[in-house]
Tab-separated table of C-alpha atoms in Angstrom:
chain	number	residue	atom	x	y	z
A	1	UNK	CA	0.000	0.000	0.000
A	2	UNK	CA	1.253	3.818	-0.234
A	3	UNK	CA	2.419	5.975	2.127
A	4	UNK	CA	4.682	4.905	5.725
A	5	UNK	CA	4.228	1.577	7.212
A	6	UNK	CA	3.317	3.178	10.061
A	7	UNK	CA	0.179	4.449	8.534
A	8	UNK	CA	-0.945	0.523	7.961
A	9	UNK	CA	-0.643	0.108	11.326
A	10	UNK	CA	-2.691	3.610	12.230
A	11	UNK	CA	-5.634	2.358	10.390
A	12	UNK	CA	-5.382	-1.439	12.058
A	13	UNK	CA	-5.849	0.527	15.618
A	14	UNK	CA	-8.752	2.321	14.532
A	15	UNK	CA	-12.684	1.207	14.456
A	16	UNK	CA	-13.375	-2.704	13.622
A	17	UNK	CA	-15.269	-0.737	10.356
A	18	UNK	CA	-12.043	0.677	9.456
A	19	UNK	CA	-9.654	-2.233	10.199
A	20	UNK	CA	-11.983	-4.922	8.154
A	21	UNK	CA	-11.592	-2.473	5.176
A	22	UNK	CA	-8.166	-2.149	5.526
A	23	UNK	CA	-7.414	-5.616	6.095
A	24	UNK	CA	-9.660	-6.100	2.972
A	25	UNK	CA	-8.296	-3.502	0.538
A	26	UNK	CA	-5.263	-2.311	1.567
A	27	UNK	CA	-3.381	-5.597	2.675
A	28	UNK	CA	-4.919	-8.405	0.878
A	29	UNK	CA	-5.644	-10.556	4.150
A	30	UNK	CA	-7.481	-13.462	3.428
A	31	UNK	CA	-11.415	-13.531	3.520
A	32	UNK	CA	-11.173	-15.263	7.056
A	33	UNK	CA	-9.158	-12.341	8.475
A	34	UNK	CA	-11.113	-9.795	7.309
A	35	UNK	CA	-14.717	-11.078	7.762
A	36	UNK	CA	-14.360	-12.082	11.252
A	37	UNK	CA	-12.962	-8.698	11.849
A	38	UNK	CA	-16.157	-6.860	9.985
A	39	UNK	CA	-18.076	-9.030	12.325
A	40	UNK	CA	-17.019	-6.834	15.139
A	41	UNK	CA	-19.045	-4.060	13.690
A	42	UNK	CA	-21.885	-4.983	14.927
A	43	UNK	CA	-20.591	-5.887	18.590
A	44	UNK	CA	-17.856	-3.135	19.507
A	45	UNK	CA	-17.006	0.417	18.187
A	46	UNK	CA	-19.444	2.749	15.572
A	47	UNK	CA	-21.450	-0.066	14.883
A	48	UNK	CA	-22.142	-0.859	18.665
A	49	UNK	CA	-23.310	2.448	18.992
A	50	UNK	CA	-25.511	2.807	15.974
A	51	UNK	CA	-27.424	-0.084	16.683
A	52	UNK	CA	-27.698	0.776	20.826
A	53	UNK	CA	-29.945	4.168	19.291
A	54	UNK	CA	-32.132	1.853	17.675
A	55	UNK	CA	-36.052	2.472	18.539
A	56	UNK	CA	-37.572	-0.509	19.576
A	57	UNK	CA	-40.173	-0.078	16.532
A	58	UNK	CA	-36.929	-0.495	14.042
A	59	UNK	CA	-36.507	2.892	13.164
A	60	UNK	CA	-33.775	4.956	14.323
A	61	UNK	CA	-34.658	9.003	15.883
A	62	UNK	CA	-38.381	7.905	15.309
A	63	UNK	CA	-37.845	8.818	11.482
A	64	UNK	CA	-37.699	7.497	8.075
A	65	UNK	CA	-35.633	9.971	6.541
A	66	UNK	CA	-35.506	13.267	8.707
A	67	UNK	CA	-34.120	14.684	10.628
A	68	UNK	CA	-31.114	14.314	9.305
A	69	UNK	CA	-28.460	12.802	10.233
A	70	UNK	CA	-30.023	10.463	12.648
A	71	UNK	CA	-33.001	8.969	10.383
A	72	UNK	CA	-33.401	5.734	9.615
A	73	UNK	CA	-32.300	6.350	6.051
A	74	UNK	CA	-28.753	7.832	7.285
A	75	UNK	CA	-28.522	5.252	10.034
A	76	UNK	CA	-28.152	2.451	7.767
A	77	UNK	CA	-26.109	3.872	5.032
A	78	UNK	CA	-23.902	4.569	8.130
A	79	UNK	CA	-23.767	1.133	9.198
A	80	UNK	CA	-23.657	-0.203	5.125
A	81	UNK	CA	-20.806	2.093	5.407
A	82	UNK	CA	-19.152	0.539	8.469
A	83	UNK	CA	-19.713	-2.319	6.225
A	84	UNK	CA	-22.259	-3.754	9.102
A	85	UNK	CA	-22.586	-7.670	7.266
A	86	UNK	CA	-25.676	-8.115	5.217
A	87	UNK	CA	-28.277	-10.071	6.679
A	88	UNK	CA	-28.029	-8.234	10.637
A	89	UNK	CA	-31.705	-8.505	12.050
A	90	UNK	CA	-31.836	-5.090	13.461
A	91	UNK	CA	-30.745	-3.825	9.795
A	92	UNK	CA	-33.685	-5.525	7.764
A	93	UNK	CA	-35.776	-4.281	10.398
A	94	UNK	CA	-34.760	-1.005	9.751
A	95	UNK	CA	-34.884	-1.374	5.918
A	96	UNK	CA	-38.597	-3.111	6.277
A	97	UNK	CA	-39.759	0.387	7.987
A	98	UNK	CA	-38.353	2.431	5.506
A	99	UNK	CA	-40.819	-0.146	2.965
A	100	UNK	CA	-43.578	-0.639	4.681
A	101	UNK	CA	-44.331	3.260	6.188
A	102	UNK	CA	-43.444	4.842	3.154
A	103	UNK	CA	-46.024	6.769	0.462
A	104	UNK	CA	-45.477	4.593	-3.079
A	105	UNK	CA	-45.038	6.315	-5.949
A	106	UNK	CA	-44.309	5.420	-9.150
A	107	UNK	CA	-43.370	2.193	-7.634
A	108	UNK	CA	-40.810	3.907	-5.555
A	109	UNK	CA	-40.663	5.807	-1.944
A	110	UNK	CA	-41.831	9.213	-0.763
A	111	UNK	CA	-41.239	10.048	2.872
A	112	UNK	CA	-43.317	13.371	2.392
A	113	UNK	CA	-47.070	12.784	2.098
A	114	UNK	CA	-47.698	16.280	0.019
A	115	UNK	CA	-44.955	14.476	-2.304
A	116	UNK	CA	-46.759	13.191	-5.748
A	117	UNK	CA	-43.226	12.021	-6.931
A	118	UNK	CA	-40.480	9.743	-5.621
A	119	UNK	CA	-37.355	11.832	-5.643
A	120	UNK	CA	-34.378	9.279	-7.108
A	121	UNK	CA	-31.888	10.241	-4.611
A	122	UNK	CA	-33.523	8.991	-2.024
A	123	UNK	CA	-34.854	6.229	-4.000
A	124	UNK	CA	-31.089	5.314	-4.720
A	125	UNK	CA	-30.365	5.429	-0.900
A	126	UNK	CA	-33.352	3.484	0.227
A	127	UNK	CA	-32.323	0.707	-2.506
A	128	UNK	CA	-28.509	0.732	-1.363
A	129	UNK	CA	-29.508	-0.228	1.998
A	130	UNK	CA	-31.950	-2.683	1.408
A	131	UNK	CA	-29.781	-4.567	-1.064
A	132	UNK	CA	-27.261	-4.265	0.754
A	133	UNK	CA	-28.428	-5.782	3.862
A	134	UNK	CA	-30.618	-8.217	1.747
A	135	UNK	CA	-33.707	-7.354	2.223
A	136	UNK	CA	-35.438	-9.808	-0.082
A	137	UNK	CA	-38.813	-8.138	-1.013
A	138	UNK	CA	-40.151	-7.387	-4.718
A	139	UNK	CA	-40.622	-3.740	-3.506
A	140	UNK	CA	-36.862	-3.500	-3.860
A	141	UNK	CA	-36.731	-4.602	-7.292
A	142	UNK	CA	-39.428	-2.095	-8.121
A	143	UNK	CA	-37.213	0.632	-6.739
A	144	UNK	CA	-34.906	-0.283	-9.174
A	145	UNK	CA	-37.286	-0.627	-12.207
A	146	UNK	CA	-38.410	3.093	-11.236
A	147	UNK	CA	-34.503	4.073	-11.162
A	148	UNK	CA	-33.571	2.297	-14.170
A	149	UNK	CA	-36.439	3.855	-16.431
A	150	UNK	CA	-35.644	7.289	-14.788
A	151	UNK	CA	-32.692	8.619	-16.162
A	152	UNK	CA	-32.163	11.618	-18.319
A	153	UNK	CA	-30.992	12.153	-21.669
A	154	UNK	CA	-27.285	12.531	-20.784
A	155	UNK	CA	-27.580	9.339	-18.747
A	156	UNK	CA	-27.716	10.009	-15.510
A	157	UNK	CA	-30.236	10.960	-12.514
A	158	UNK	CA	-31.618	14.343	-11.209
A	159	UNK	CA	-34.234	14.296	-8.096
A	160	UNK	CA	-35.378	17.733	-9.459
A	161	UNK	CA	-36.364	15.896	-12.533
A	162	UNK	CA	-39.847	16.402	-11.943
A	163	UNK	CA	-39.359	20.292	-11.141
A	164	UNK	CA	-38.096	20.467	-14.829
A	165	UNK	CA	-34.742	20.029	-14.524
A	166	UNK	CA	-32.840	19.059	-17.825
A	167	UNK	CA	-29.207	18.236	-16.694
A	168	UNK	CA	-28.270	15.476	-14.396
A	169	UNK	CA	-27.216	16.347	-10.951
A	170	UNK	CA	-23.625	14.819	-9.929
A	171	UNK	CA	-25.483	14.246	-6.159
A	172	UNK	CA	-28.098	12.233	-7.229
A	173	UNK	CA	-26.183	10.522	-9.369
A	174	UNK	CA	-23.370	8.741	-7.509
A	175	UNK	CA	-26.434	8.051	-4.899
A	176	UNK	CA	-28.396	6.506	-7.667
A	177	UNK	CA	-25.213	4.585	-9.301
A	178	UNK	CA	-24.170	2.790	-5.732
A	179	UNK	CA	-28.170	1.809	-5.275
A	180	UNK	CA	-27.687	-0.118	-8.370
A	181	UNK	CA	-24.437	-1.226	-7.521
A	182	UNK	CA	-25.451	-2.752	-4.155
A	183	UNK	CA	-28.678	-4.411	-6.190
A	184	UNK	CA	-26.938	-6.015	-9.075
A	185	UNK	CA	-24.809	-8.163	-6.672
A	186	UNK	CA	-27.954	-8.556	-4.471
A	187	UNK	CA	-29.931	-10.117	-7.369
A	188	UNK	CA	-26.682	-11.069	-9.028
A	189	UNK	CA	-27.905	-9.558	-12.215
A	190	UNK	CA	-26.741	-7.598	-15.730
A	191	UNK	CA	-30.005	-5.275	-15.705
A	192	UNK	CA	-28.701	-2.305	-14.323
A	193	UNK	CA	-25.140	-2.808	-16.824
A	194	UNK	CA	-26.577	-0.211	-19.439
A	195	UNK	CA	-27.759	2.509	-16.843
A	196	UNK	CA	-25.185	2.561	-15.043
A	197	UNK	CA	-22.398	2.912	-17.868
A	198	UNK	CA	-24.113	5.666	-19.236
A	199	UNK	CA	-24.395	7.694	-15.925
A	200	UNK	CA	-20.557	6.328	-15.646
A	201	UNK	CA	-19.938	8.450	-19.079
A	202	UNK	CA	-21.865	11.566	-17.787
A	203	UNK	CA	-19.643	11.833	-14.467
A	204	UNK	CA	-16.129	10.911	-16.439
A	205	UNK	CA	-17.446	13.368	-19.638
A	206	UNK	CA	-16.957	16.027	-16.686
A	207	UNK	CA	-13.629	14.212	-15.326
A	208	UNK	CA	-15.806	13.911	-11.728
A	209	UNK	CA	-15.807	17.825	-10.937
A	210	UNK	CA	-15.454	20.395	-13.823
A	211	UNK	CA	-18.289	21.935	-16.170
A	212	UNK	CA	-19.247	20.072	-19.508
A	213	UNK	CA	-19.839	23.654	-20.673
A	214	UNK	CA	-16.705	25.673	-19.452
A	215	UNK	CA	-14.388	23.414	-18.084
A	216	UNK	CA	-14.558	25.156	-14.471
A	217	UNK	CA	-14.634	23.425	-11.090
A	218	UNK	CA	-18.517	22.825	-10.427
A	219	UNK	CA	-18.096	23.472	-6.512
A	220	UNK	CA	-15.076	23.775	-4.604
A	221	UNK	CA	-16.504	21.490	-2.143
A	222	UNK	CA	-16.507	18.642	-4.180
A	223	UNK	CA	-12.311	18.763	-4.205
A	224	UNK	CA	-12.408	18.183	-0.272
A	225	UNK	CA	-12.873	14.650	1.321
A	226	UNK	CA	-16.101	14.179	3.596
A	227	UNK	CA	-17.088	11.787	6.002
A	228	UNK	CA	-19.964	10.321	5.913
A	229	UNK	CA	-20.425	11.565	2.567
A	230	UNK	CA	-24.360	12.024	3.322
A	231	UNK	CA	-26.430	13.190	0.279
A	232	UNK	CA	-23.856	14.996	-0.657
A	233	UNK	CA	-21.325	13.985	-4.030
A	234	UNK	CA	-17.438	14.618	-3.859
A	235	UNK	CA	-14.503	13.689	-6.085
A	236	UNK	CA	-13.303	10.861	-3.685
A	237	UNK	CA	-16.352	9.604	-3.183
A	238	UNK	CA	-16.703	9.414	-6.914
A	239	UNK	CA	-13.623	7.771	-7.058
A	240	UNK	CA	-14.405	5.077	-4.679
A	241	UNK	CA	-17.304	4.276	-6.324
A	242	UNK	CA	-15.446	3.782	-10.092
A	243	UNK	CA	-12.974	1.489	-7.977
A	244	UNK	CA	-15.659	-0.061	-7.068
A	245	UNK	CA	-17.698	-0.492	-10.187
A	246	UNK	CA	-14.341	-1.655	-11.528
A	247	UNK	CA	-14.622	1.294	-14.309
A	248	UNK	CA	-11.444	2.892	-14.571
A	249	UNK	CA	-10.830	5.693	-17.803
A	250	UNK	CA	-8.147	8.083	-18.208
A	251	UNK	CA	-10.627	11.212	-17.664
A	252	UNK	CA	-10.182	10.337	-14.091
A	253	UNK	CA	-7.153	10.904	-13.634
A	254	UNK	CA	-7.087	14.401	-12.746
A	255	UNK	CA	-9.342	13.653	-9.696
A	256	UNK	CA	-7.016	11.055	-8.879
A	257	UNK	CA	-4.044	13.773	-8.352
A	258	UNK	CA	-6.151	15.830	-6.443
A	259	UNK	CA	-6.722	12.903	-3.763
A	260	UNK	CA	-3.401	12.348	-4.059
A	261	UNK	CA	-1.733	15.967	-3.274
A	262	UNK	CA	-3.946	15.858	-0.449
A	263	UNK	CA	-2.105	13.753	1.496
A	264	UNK	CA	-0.333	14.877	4.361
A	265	UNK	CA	3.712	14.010	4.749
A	266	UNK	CA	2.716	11.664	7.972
A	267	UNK	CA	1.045	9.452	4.767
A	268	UNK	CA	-2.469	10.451	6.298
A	269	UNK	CA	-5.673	12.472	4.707
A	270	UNK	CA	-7.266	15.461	6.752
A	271	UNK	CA	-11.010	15.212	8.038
A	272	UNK	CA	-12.368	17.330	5.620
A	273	UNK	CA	-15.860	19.326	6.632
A	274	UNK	CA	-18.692	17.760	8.306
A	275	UNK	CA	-21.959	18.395	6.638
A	276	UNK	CA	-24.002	20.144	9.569
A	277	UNK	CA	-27.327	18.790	11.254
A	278	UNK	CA	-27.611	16.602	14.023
A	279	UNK	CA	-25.514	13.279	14.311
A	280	UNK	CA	-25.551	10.331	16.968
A	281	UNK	CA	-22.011	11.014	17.687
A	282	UNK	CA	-18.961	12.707	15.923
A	283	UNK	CA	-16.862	9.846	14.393
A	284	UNK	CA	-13.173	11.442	14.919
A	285	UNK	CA	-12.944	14.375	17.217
A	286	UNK	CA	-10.959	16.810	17.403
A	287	UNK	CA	-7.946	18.526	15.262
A	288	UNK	CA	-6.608	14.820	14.265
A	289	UNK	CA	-6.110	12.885	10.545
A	290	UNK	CA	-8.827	10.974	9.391
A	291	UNK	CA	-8.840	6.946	9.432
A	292	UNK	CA	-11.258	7.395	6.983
A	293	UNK	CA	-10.661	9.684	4.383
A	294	UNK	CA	-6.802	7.551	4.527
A	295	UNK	CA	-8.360	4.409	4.180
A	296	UNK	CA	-10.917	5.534	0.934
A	297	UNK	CA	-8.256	7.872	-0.379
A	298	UNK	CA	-5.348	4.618	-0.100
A	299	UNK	CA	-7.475	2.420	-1.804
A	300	UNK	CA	-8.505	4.429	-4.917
A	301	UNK	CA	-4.963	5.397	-5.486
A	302	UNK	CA	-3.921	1.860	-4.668
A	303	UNK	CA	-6.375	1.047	-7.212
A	304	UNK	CA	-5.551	3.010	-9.773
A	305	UNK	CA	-1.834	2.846	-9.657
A	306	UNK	CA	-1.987	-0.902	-10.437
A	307	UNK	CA	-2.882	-0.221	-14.070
């Protein structure tokens, strides 16, 4: 792996979500290693303490989507995050609220009742979590059905479609793509091979941050890591997700040097902003590195160096 040895060991004596990844990624420890290490996730650490908030109902915060960041949404793309192992009980209850209490539209969720459309972001959320955790229930398919036959003419996904909105939104979008993601290895199917190259094409058309039209960063925001990534799109995050798609093109390269001149000479990646609302807890205090933003930074790089 890149950067000081030292760092390896840095991200072994953080969180068991962190350390599974690492083991995973980073070191190439065999399946044994790593998976009884993610199995910690649910007993000690983050994951312990996600789970402990959990209403006795299934939800988390008494909420299907807001307040953010406590919901039951952003709960379990938390734990999916911590990489909390598919199949956990108090998961599929979680994901079985977010079904069963939610308005159907379109054959996909609303968790506003004055909503008369099912906004594909959340949509792409709701699906990531389910599949992920393996929720089997046709309802998730028809999430995907309602994703699949809702993208826009340059390929890719916009929740203010309905609003009129012509041009594909880069936040909806990487939501949307890991949804389908986490679905086609749930169902172990091709379906979703089409979509999701195309909305692949729309972010690497605009090399993951810069203007189709002008060449211009989008948003400065997007060039600095976050964790938990939220709603919210950024370049790593967009990276992660190609390395994990297994679509690598030249057009990202330039992303890929701006992860990489963010590292810091201890071999480490800064915290980046948190997005503000409420949270359960903060995940790493204080004026320190980030175990996360190293570990997702590491891997793309690790990733794409190995061309």
């Amino acid at each position: 792996m890149s950067g000081a040895e030292g760092v390896a060991d840095w991200l072994l004596d953080g969180d068991p979500s962190v350390r599974w990844q690492a083991e995973r990624d980073l070191l190439d420890r065999p399946e044994v290693v790593w998976s009884t290490t993610r199995d910690r996730v649910a007993a000690e650490g983050w994951g312990r303490r996600l789970l402990g908030a959990q209403d006795p109902e299934g939800t988390w915060a008494g909420a299907l989507y807001s307040p953010k960041w406590t919901s039951t949404t952003y709960t379990l793309l938390l734990l999916q995050r911590f990489g909390l192992p598919p199949g956990h009980e108090a998961a599929l209850a979680g994901c079985a609220r977010l079904l069963d209490d939610a308005v159907w539209v379109d054959g996909g969720v609303s968790y506003w009742r004055t909503h008369t459309h099912a906004e594909r972001c959340v949509n792409g959320m709701v699906l990531s979590v389910c599949s992920w955790f393996g929720l089997d229930d046709p309802r998730v398919d028809s999430i995907a059905d309602l994703l699949l036959g809702a993208a826009m003419g340059d390929g890719a996904w916009n929740c203010r479609d309905h609003e009129g909105a012509t041009h594909s939104s880069f936040h909806t979008t990487i939501s949307v793509l890991e949804g389908l993601v986490a679905w086609s290895r749930f169902r172990v199917t091709t379906d979703a091979d089409e979509s999701m190259a195309g909305a692949h094409e729309f972010l690497l058309q605009h090399h993951l941050f810069r203007s189709h039209r002008t060449g211009e960063v989008i948003d400065d925001e997007w060039l600095k890591p976050h964790f938990p990534p939220r709603w919210h799109y950024d370049v790593l995050r967009g990276l992660d997700h190609l390395r994990d798609a297994g679509m690598r093109d030249p057009r990202a390269a330039e992303a890929v040097e701006i992860v990489r001149s963010q590292q810091r000479p201890d071999g480490r990646w800064p915290k980046g902003p948190r997005y503000p609302a409420k949270e359960w807890f903060v995940l790493e205090p204080g004026r320190v590195p980030s175990r996360w933003n190293t570990l997702r930074a590491l891997r793309a790089l690790r990733w794409w160096d190995a061309r």
